[in-house]
C-alpha cells in the first residue's frame, strides 16, 4: 500500500466484521507501535493486545459504571491494543499518540480497520476498570492514554473535507 | 513507498543537505497533517511552514536566549512546519503528535528527512520567541507543542533495537 495515499485515505472504522484477528497480525501491529518515536528516545511504553471477548465485554461494563454512562459501547471490535505509559512521564500523551498512529497504519496495511478509544484515560484507576487491568498485568504505575479498537471493516466511511488551515511563509 | 516498511524504517534525521524544499512539497506535507485524526474530529490545528533562513536563524537565537541555553541549535534544517493548537484544547498534545506523524511520513514519501523539535512548547510566549511567532501571524491564543524540522538527508541513521515490551492476552 502506498505511503502518502495511506496518510490521506486513513479513516476511523467503527463497524467491524465478525472475523478474528490472528496473533501474528496483532504482534505485527505492536511491532509497528514500538517503532514510533518517543520523546528523548525513552521507549518507555508497553503494549497489551487483548482479544478475549469475555474480558472485552467486562471492560465495556466496567467503563459504563465508572463513567456513569449506560450508553457507552466498545461496539463489536475484535481486539484492542492498550498503550501503557508511565504515570510520571511528561510527554506520555505525545508518545502514546505516535504509537497509536503507527498502529492505525500497520492495521491499515493489513486491511484491518481501527479507531482511537480514549475513555480509559479517565477511568484506568477507577473501582471497576482497575481490576480488569490488573488481570492482564497492566502495571499500577502506568496509565492508558489511548487504546486501539481493531476489526476487519464492515463500513466505508465517506471522505469529508478537512478544514484545518495551512500557511507557507517565504 | 510501502506503508508497513515505512513504519519500521522511519528514523529521525538531523543532518541535511544544502538543498531547498519546494513550496509544493511543503504544502503536500501539510495536507497530510490535515488528514491526521484529531480528538472528537475538532480539526482545530493550524500549520505554518517557514523556510526563510533569516527567520529561522533569528528563531534559533531567540530560543537560545529564552531557554538560557547557548548550545541550542536548529542545525541546518531547510524548513520547519509549526503545529499550532488552541491553548485551551485538552488533547492538544495528542492532536499535535498525530499531525507530526503524518508529516514525518509525508516527508519520507518524498525522500525528505524530518525530526521533532520540541523546545517551542516551553518558550512560545517568552520575550524573544513570541515576536517571531507574531511575525508569521501565529495566533496569540495558540501554542506550539511540536514543530517538524525538514531537509534532504545527509546521514543514514543506524537501526537500533527497540526495547518496548508487548503482550498478547488470549
Short mmCIF file of C-alpha atoms in Angstrom, two decimals:
data_model
loop_
_atom_site.label_atom_id
_atom_site.label_comp_id
_atom_site.label_asym_id
_atom_site.label_seq_id
_atom_site.Cartn_x
_atom_site.Cartn_y
_atom_site.Cartn_z
CA UNK A 1 0.00 0.00 0.00
CA UNK A 2 1.38 3.40 -0.96
CA UNK A 3 2.59 5.52 1.95
CA UNK A 4 1.33 9.00 1.05
CA UNK A 5 -2.01 7.69 -0.20
CA UNK A 6 -2.47 5.90 3.13
CA UNK A 7 -1.92 9.15 5.06
CA UNK A 8 -4.71 10.83 3.13
CA UNK A 9 -7.14 7.92 2.99
CA UNK A 10 -6.99 6.57 6.54
CA UNK A 11 -10.34 6.81 8.32
CA UNK A 12 -11.55 5.67 11.71
CA UNK A 13 -13.52 2.45 11.35
CA UNK A 14 -16.28 1.79 13.87
CA UNK A 15 -18.15 -1.16 12.33
CA UNK A 16 -16.38 -4.49 12.13
CA UNK A 17 -16.97 -7.90 10.60
CA UNK A 18 -17.26 -10.96 12.80
CA UNK A 19 -13.79 -12.19 11.89
CA UNK A 20 -10.95 -12.85 14.29
CA UNK A 21 -7.57 -11.10 14.02
CA UNK A 22 -4.64 -13.52 14.21
CA UNK A 23 -1.98 -13.23 16.89
CA UNK A 24 0.62 -12.76 14.19
CA UNK A 25 -1.16 -9.66 12.94
CA UNK A 26 -1.64 -8.27 16.45
CA UNK A 27 2.06 -8.75 17.02
CA UNK A 28 2.90 -7.09 13.71
CA UNK A 29 0.79 -4.09 14.72
CA UNK A 30 2.56 -3.86 18.09
CA UNK A 31 5.96 -4.08 16.41
CA UNK A 32 4.99 -1.03 14.36
CA UNK A 33 3.99 0.71 17.61
CA UNK A 34 7.43 0.02 19.07
CA UNK A 35 8.98 1.78 16.09
CA UNK A 36 7.11 5.04 16.65
CA UNK A 37 9.29 7.82 18.06
CA UNK A 38 9.24 8.56 21.80
CA UNK A 39 10.35 11.78 23.47
CA UNK A 40 14.10 11.70 24.01
CA UNK A 41 14.01 8.12 22.69
CA UNK A 42 12.94 6.86 26.12
CA UNK A 43 10.96 3.94 24.65
CA UNK A 44 9.04 3.63 27.89
CA UNK A 45 5.67 2.41 26.60
CA UNK A 46 4.22 -1.09 26.87
CA UNK A 47 1.59 -2.62 24.61
CA UNK A 48 -1.18 -5.04 25.58
CA UNK A 49 -3.23 -6.76 22.89
CA UNK A 50 -6.44 -8.34 24.15
CA UNK A 51 -8.88 -10.38 22.14
CA UNK A 52 -10.62 -12.31 24.93
CA UNK A 53 -14.25 -11.47 24.19
CA UNK A 54 -15.21 -12.15 27.80
CA UNK A 55 -12.67 -9.61 29.08
CA UNK A 56 -13.70 -7.05 26.47
CA UNK A 57 -17.35 -7.40 27.48
CA UNK A 58 -16.46 -6.96 31.15
CA UNK A 59 -14.30 -3.93 30.30
CA UNK A 60 -17.23 -2.34 28.49
CA UNK A 61 -19.46 -2.90 31.53
CA UNK A 62 -16.79 -1.52 33.87
CA UNK A 63 -16.35 1.64 31.74
CA UNK A 64 -20.13 2.15 31.76
CA UNK A 65 -20.20 2.05 35.54
CA UNK A 66 -17.03 4.06 36.17
CA UNK A 67 -18.04 6.76 33.66
CA UNK A 68 -21.65 6.66 34.79
CA UNK A 69 -22.70 6.36 31.14
CA UNK A 70 -25.00 3.47 30.41
CA UNK A 71 -24.89 4.19 26.67
CA UNK A 72 -21.17 3.55 26.41
CA UNK A 73 -20.21 0.86 23.94
CA UNK A 74 -16.99 -0.67 22.67
CA UNK A 75 -19.06 -1.76 19.70
CA UNK A 76 -18.03 -5.06 18.17
CA UNK A 77 -14.28 -4.64 17.81
CA UNK A 78 -12.49 -7.99 17.70
CA UNK A 79 -9.39 -6.91 19.60
CA UNK A 80 -7.92 -3.96 21.45
CA UNK A 81 -4.37 -2.86 21.97
CA UNK A 82 -3.82 -0.77 25.10
CA UNK A 83 -0.88 1.63 25.24
CA UNK A 84 0.62 1.82 28.72
CA UNK A 85 2.72 4.86 29.65
CA UNK A 86 4.42 5.67 32.97
CA UNK A 87 2.19 7.96 35.04
CA UNK A 88 5.14 10.28 35.69
CA UNK A 89 6.06 10.69 32.02
CA UNK A 90 5.64 14.34 30.97
CA UNK A 91 5.24 13.61 27.27
CA UNK A 92 3.13 10.48 27.60
CA UNK A 93 0.28 11.95 25.56
CA UNK A 94 2.53 12.66 22.60
CA UNK A 95 4.33 9.31 22.88
CA UNK A 96 1.03 7.45 23.07
CA UNK A 97 -0.33 9.27 20.02
CA UNK A 98 2.75 8.43 17.94
CA UNK A 99 2.37 4.74 18.83
CA UNK A 100 -1.37 4.90 18.08
CA UNK A 101 -0.69 6.35 14.62
CA UNK A 102 1.77 3.58 13.78
CA UNK A 103 -0.83 1.02 14.86
CA UNK A 104 -3.55 2.64 12.74
CA UNK A 105 -1.30 2.43 9.69
CA UNK A 106 0.01 -1.06 10.43
CA UNK A 107 -3.60 -2.25 10.74
CA UNK A 108 -4.50 -0.46 7.51
CA UNK A 109 -1.63 -2.19 5.70
CA UNK A 110 -3.30 -5.50 6.60
CA UNK A 111 -6.83 -4.44 5.68
CA UNK A 112 -7.79 -4.07 9.33
CA UNK A 113 -9.85 -1.09 10.49
CA UNK A 114 -9.05 0.83 13.64
CA UNK A 115 -10.34 3.55 15.92
CA UNK A 116 -8.91 5.50 18.86
CA UNK A 117 -10.68 4.69 22.13
CA UNK A 118 -9.96 7.42 24.65
CA UNK A 119 -12.12 6.65 27.69
CA UNK A 120 -9.54 4.64 29.63
CA UNK A 121 -7.60 7.85 30.25
CA UNK A 122 -10.39 8.89 32.60
CA UNK A 123 -11.16 5.59 34.32
CA UNK A 124 -7.98 3.46 34.42
CA UNK A 125 -7.78 3.69 38.18
CA UNK A 126 -11.47 3.61 38.99
CA UNK A 127 -13.05 0.86 41.05
CA UNK A 128 -14.44 -1.28 38.23
CA UNK A 129 -11.85 -0.80 35.46
CA UNK A 130 -8.68 -1.17 37.51
CA UNK A 131 -9.22 -4.85 38.48
CA UNK A 132 -9.57 -5.70 34.79
CA UNK A 133 -6.25 -4.01 34.05
CA UNK A 134 -4.72 -5.95 36.96
CA UNK A 135 -5.96 -9.17 35.34
CA UNK A 136 -3.82 -8.52 32.28
CA UNK A 137 -0.84 -7.40 34.40
CA UNK A 138 -1.11 -3.78 33.28
CA UNK A 139 1.18 -2.12 35.89
CA UNK A 140 -0.32 0.10 38.59
CA UNK A 141 2.18 2.89 37.96
CA UNK A 142 1.19 3.05 34.28
CA UNK A 143 -1.78 4.80 32.71
CA UNK A 144 -3.67 4.11 29.49
CA UNK A 145 -3.97 7.33 27.43
CA UNK A 146 -5.17 5.53 24.34
CA UNK A 147 -6.26 2.16 23.10
CA UNK A 148 -6.85 0.98 19.55
CA UNK A 149 -10.03 -0.86 18.59
CA UNK A 150 -9.36 -3.30 15.76
CA UNK A 151 -11.51 -5.29 13.36
CA UNK A 152 -12.00 -6.07 9.70
CA UNK A 153 -14.04 -3.14 8.29
CA UNK A 154 -17.75 -3.50 7.78
CA UNK A 155 -18.20 0.08 6.57
CA UNK A 156 -16.61 2.52 4.12
CA UNK A 157 -16.62 5.94 5.78
CA UNK A 158 -17.15 8.83 3.40
CA UNK A 159 -14.37 11.27 2.67
CA UNK A 160 -15.01 14.54 4.46
CA UNK A 161 -13.32 17.79 3.53
CA UNK A 162 -10.64 18.81 6.06
CA UNK A 163 -10.84 22.35 7.32
CA UNK A 164 -7.52 22.99 9.03
CA UNK A 165 -5.62 26.00 7.73
CA UNK A 166 -2.10 25.89 6.36
CA UNK A 167 0.31 28.69 5.54
CA UNK A 168 3.64 28.95 3.77
CA UNK A 169 5.87 31.79 4.93
CA UNK A 170 8.61 32.52 2.40
CA UNK B 1 6.94 3.52 -0.77
CA UNK B 2 5.43 0.60 1.12
CA UNK B 3 3.35 1.54 4.13
CA UNK B 4 4.37 -1.06 6.72
CA UNK B 5 8.05 -0.90 5.77
CA UNK B 6 7.92 2.88 6.25
CA UNK B 7 6.56 2.47 9.78
CA UNK B 8 9.50 0.27 10.72
CA UNK B 9 12.23 2.15 8.86
CA UNK B 10 11.44 5.78 9.68
CA UNK B 11 14.23 7.45 11.63
CA UNK B 12 14.74 11.00 12.85
CA UNK B 13 17.13 12.80 10.52
CA UNK B 14 19.28 15.54 12.00
CA UNK B 15 21.81 16.24 9.21
CA UNK B 16 20.55 17.79 6.00
CA UNK B 17 21.89 18.63 2.56
CA UNK B 18 22.02 22.22 1.37
CA UNK B 19 19.02 21.78 -0.91
CA UNK B 20 15.81 23.76 -0.77
CA UNK B 21 12.40 22.12 -0.31
CA UNK B 22 9.81 23.32 -2.82
CA UNK B 23 6.60 25.01 -1.73
CA UNK B 24 4.64 22.25 -3.43
CA UNK B 25 6.26 19.65 -1.20
CA UNK B 26 5.77 21.72 1.94
CA UNK B 27 2.12 22.02 1.01
CA UNK B 28 1.87 18.29 0.33
CA UNK B 29 3.31 17.61 3.80
CA UNK B 30 0.80 19.98 5.42
CA UNK B 31 -2.07 18.36 3.53
CA UNK B 32 -1.03 15.05 5.10
CA UNK B 33 -1.01 16.78 8.51
CA UNK B 34 -4.59 17.94 7.95
CA UNK B 35 -5.62 14.33 7.40
CA UNK B 36 -4.34 13.11 10.76
CA UNK B 37 -7.10 12.37 13.25
CA UNK B 38 -8.00 14.96 15.91
CA UNK B 39 -9.83 14.30 19.16
CA UNK B 40 -13.58 14.34 18.55
CA UNK B 41 -12.74 15.39 14.96
CA UNK B 42 -12.36 19.00 16.06
CA UNK B 43 -9.75 19.76 13.36
CA UNK B 44 -8.59 22.77 15.32
CA UNK B 45 -4.91 22.84 14.40
CA UNK B 46 -3.15 25.26 12.05
CA UNK B 47 0.09 24.63 10.20
CA UNK B 48 2.84 27.15 9.42
CA UNK B 49 5.66 26.23 7.04
CA UNK B 50 8.66 28.55 7.20
CA UNK B 51 11.72 28.39 5.02
CA UNK B 52 13.02 31.96 5.38
CA UNK B 53 16.60 31.30 6.50
CA UNK B 54 16.76 34.71 8.14
CA UNK B 55 13.70 33.99 10.29
CA UNK B 56 14.99 30.53 11.18
CA UNK B 57 18.34 31.96 12.30
CA UNK B 58 16.58 34.55 14.43
CA UNK B 59 14.32 31.86 15.92
CA UNK B 60 17.37 29.83 16.89
CA UNK B 61 18.89 32.85 18.62
CA UNK B 62 15.62 33.62 20.39
CA UNK B 63 15.29 30.04 21.67
CA UNK B 64 18.88 30.20 22.96
CA UNK B 65 18.09 33.30 24.96
CA UNK B 66 14.63 32.27 26.19
CA UNK B 67 15.85 28.80 27.22
CA UNK B 68 19.09 30.21 28.58
CA UNK B 69 20.99 27.57 26.60
CA UNK B 70 23.73 28.91 24.41
CA UNK B 71 24.39 25.48 22.90
CA UNK B 72 20.92 25.20 21.39
CA UNK B 73 20.89 24.65 17.66
CA UNK B 74 18.25 24.15 14.98
CA UNK B 75 21.08 22.63 12.95
CA UNK B 76 20.82 23.20 9.24
CA UNK B 77 17.23 22.22 8.52
CA UNK B 78 15.93 23.85 5.35
CA UNK B 79 12.37 24.39 6.54
CA UNK B 80 10.18 23.99 9.58
CA UNK B 81 6.49 23.36 9.94
CA UNK B 82 4.99 24.60 13.20
CA UNK B 83 1.84 22.97 14.53
CA UNK B 84 -0.44 25.49 16.25
CA UNK B 85 -3.04 24.22 18.73
CA UNK B 86 -5.53 26.23 20.80
CA UNK B 87 -4.14 26.82 24.29
CA UNK B 88 -7.42 25.65 25.81
CA UNK B 89 -7.52 22.34 23.92
CA UNK B 90 -7.32 19.45 26.39
CA UNK B 91 -6.00 16.93 23.90
CA UNK B 92 -3.64 19.26 22.02
CA UNK B 93 -0.59 17.10 22.75
CA UNK B 94 -2.18 14.04 21.18
CA UNK B 95 -3.58 16.00 18.23
CA UNK B 96 -0.21 17.62 17.58
CA UNK B 97 1.58 14.27 17.70
CA UNK B 98 -0.83 12.72 15.19
CA UNK B 99 -0.21 15.62 12.79
CA UNK B 100 3.55 15.37 13.36
CA UNK B 101 3.49 11.66 12.48
CA UNK B 102 1.65 12.29 9.23
CA UNK B 103 4.22 14.97 8.36
CA UNK B 104 7.15 12.63 9.12
CA UNK B 105 5.70 10.03 6.77
CA UNK B 106 4.68 12.51 4.06
CA UNK B 107 8.24 13.88 4.11
CA UNK B 108 9.65 10.34 3.98
CA UNK B 109 7.49 9.55 0.95
CA UNK B 110 9.30 12.40 -0.83
CA UNK B 111 12.79 11.46 0.30
CA UNK B 112 12.84 14.29 2.83
CA UNK B 113 14.20 13.73 6.34
CA UNK B 114 12.48 15.07 9.44
CA UNK B 115 12.87 15.46 13.16
CA UNK B 116 10.57 16.53 16.01
CA UNK B 117 11.63 19.85 17.55
CA UNK B 118 10.06 20.22 20.97
CA UNK B 119 11.54 23.37 22.51
CA UNK B 120 8.83 25.79 21.36
CA UNK B 121 6.41 24.20 23.83
CA UNK B 122 8.43 25.83 26.60
CA UNK B 123 9.19 29.21 25.06
CA UNK B 124 6.37 30.16 22.67
CA UNK B 125 5.28 33.02 24.86
CA UNK B 126 8.67 34.17 26.09
CA UNK B 127 10.06 37.61 25.36
CA UNK B 128 12.30 36.74 22.40
CA UNK B 129 10.38 33.93 20.70
CA UNK B 130 6.89 35.43 20.78
CA UNK B 131 7.65 38.40 18.48
CA UNK B 132 8.93 35.96 15.85
CA UNK B 133 5.68 33.99 16.05
CA UNK B 134 3.78 37.27 15.73
CA UNK B 135 5.73 37.98 12.54
CA UNK B 136 4.30 34.89 10.88
CA UNK B 137 0.79 35.59 12.25
CA UNK B 138 0.86 32.62 14.63
CA UNK B 139 -2.13 33.48 16.85
CA UNK B 140 -1.58 34.55 20.45
CA UNK B 141 -4.18 32.13 21.79
CA UNK B 142 -2.40 29.20 20.15
CA UNK B 143 0.61 27.26 21.39
CA UNK B 144 3.25 25.29 19.51
CA UNK B 145 3.62 21.80 21.04
CA UNK B 146 5.70 20.50 18.17
CA UNK B 147 7.46 21.58 15.02
CA UNK B 148 8.99 19.49 12.28
CA UNK B 149 12.49 20.14 11.01
CA UNK B 150 12.79 19.20 7.34
CA UNK B 151 15.65 18.69 4.91
CA UNK B 152 17.06 16.24 2.40
CA UNK B 153 19.01 13.65 4.46
CA UNK B 154 22.76 13.89 4.73
CA UNK B 155 23.04 10.88 7.05
CA UNK B 156 21.77 7.31 7.31
CA UNK B 157 20.98 6.67 10.98
CA UNK B 158 21.68 3.14 12.13
CA UNK B 159 18.89 0.81 13.05
CA UNK B 160 18.70 0.42 16.80
CA UNK B 161 16.89 -2.41 18.53
CA UNK B 162 13.60 -1.27 20.10
CA UNK B 163 13.09 -2.29 23.68
CA UNK B 164 9.42 -1.67 24.38
CA UNK B 165 7.52 -4.70 25.64
CA UNK B 166 4.46 -6.18 24.02
CA UNK B 167 2.00 -8.77 25.27
CA UNK B 168 -0.85 -10.73 23.75
CA UNK B 169 -3.60 -11.73 26.17
CA UNK B 170 -5.73 -14.52 24.76
#
